[in-house]
């Protein structure tokens, strides 16, 4: 499929690469393969699609592995009919991609849990035909290579069938299932390819592949555009820079959780010539970090705005020479404001082909640009992971020690979750007998089966009465004030 790239967009991207002293012989990639035609991608079998543990995996290797897993899926009694949903969780990105395409070739949709916590998996499994994984017990292993006999031929899913079921926290505080089709995924890949006609490069990542951003940018976009991806996810600065140097030229798929810390952790200039571009998504990237990265790498990251429900909808790239903070809509995406200033978008990549709320307040500068004014809901980002403060509160309220709870985010020196709690009589007794540290850990353990560790509260305040105003409301200012004095011992007065 050939795309018509706007002249000004192509020039801007190529000028960015030029100003960053990128000397690349590879041409800009213009073709994007159709996900639905995966086994028939021209030239796919002969090219390197993945590198892991310093080994090169070719398209032929990938096709063989996908067919092997598909065959075993087809032969199992659990998979006797098409159009089922299978829970897919793999730690290894190559194994995950194998499992995902095998499910699609078998006519099934993939259910991608937000994490592998036991409680999360237990909630999802009743609606799934089984598990496909590289390490979870009771799963069909993706890495096994024994081909089953007497299996059905491939029965691929159609472009409008369920391809993915992901989960995110909605405004109600409960996990929300989000469904995406191959057609919707293809629409987003097409928008990315059109907006960012970047040279050929190996794709590295610091973000996981089982959320929509990592899935699209580090796996599906590379596979569909003819690029190679690195299977390992690197979190630490020095090994990451070693990866960049080893696999040059590179595209880095990252997040503010890593990029905000990177400039202070090491000298980035030594790998600048090897880096074609950096992408950031999942949470706001500070302007200071963006400009430091521009100074050391020659170009600030491309920041992508979106959600699990809508996919990516807009992008921007900060510049030290300008104070411009505007976002530009991706191709085929439209935006409008609600009566109260909430941002809505209409995108062919979205789950619902209608106007969708992003949960942000904004101001429109023109038909293609807007500025964000802050969140309009209680969904927050901690280390680039979405958290519903309402859901956290509801979970804590089920503990016998908790009578009432309010959750908030403290932003200094970094974003952490804090909770203000009015204890029950049982909780007050535990606090008196065991101390605050022990009660804190009991409550964190209570949450650990549902929430990832980075999302657990790190600061606690126990109060005799919640700090409500004259209207009976809990204000952010009153809650934050309880954490202003570090000497506060958290014991109800």
C-alpha angles and dihedrals in degrees: 000000000000122000130208104226117203109250095231092049093049092047092049093052094045091047089052091053091046094049089051091059092245108165106190130162095195117101125237111273112241103167125080121192120228112249091216091059094049101137091051100050106140114249092359096125094057101049131081109253102173142017121203130163087359091299123122118229114201129208088254089057090049094048091049093049092047092050091048093054091042090053092052090047090051093049097050118095089229090062099047093124131044128239096052129140120240126190108238121196123156128161092204115072094215091051090047092053090048091051094046096051091042090056091049091049089051091052096253136126123233121234109208112197117211089237141351097249110143094240092050093051092045090056094050103040098075089066095046131081091223147308129285111195146141094228116002115113119250090024131124100250117237093205097056112108104194109119116221119230128233098025131158120257117258116292102189121199117254125248092260099042122102108282100165138016111194131172134226137161114267129204090268090065095244125111110266125211113230120196125204130183130209089252091056093046090048091051091056094046089051091052091050093048091049096045097042110037092177127171122262112283142150113266118231125181143196092185128082121258098223096075121073097253096051092039093055101036103037100033119014098037093048092046094047095043098046098254128135121239130203113235098211119085110218120202104171124080103233097046089045092054089047089054091051092051092046097049101036130190093050145174112210119212107197146140139232089260087071103024095053089060101037102082093054094045102060147347106283098180094082092069097037095106090054096054118085096180144334127222126202130189142142099072140012115295112217116245091231091057093046092053093044088054090048089052095049101033100032095242135052117238121271103247115210123202123203147099140242089260097049105025117219113338108168144012143196140181119209121224130196089221092061138045091210111138097171125132121222120215118243116243115289092014121119129194138200139165129243121229090269095048099264117151118241127182136195114207136165087221094058124107091236119044093221138078109302129199114235094194092240133113113228148163122228115229095184139328093295105029137062141164124227121233100187142286120314097196140042097264108116135181121235114181088342092305121120118238130182107216087199092057091048091051092049091051093049091048090065091065113100091230094058123083098165134358141186123191127204142162123249112205104196124122088346134347113279135161118252130182135203112206137188105204129221119235087266091052093048090052091051090049092051095046102035105025134237097286092057093048091047090055093046090056093044090051089050089058098039095087092060107029132051115250095252089059096053118109114268099186129045134190122188116202137181090224131014112250099251124168128229090281091054093252130135109230126204089232094055093046094047091049090063089067097045095094113058090198091068105117096203094234114139112253 
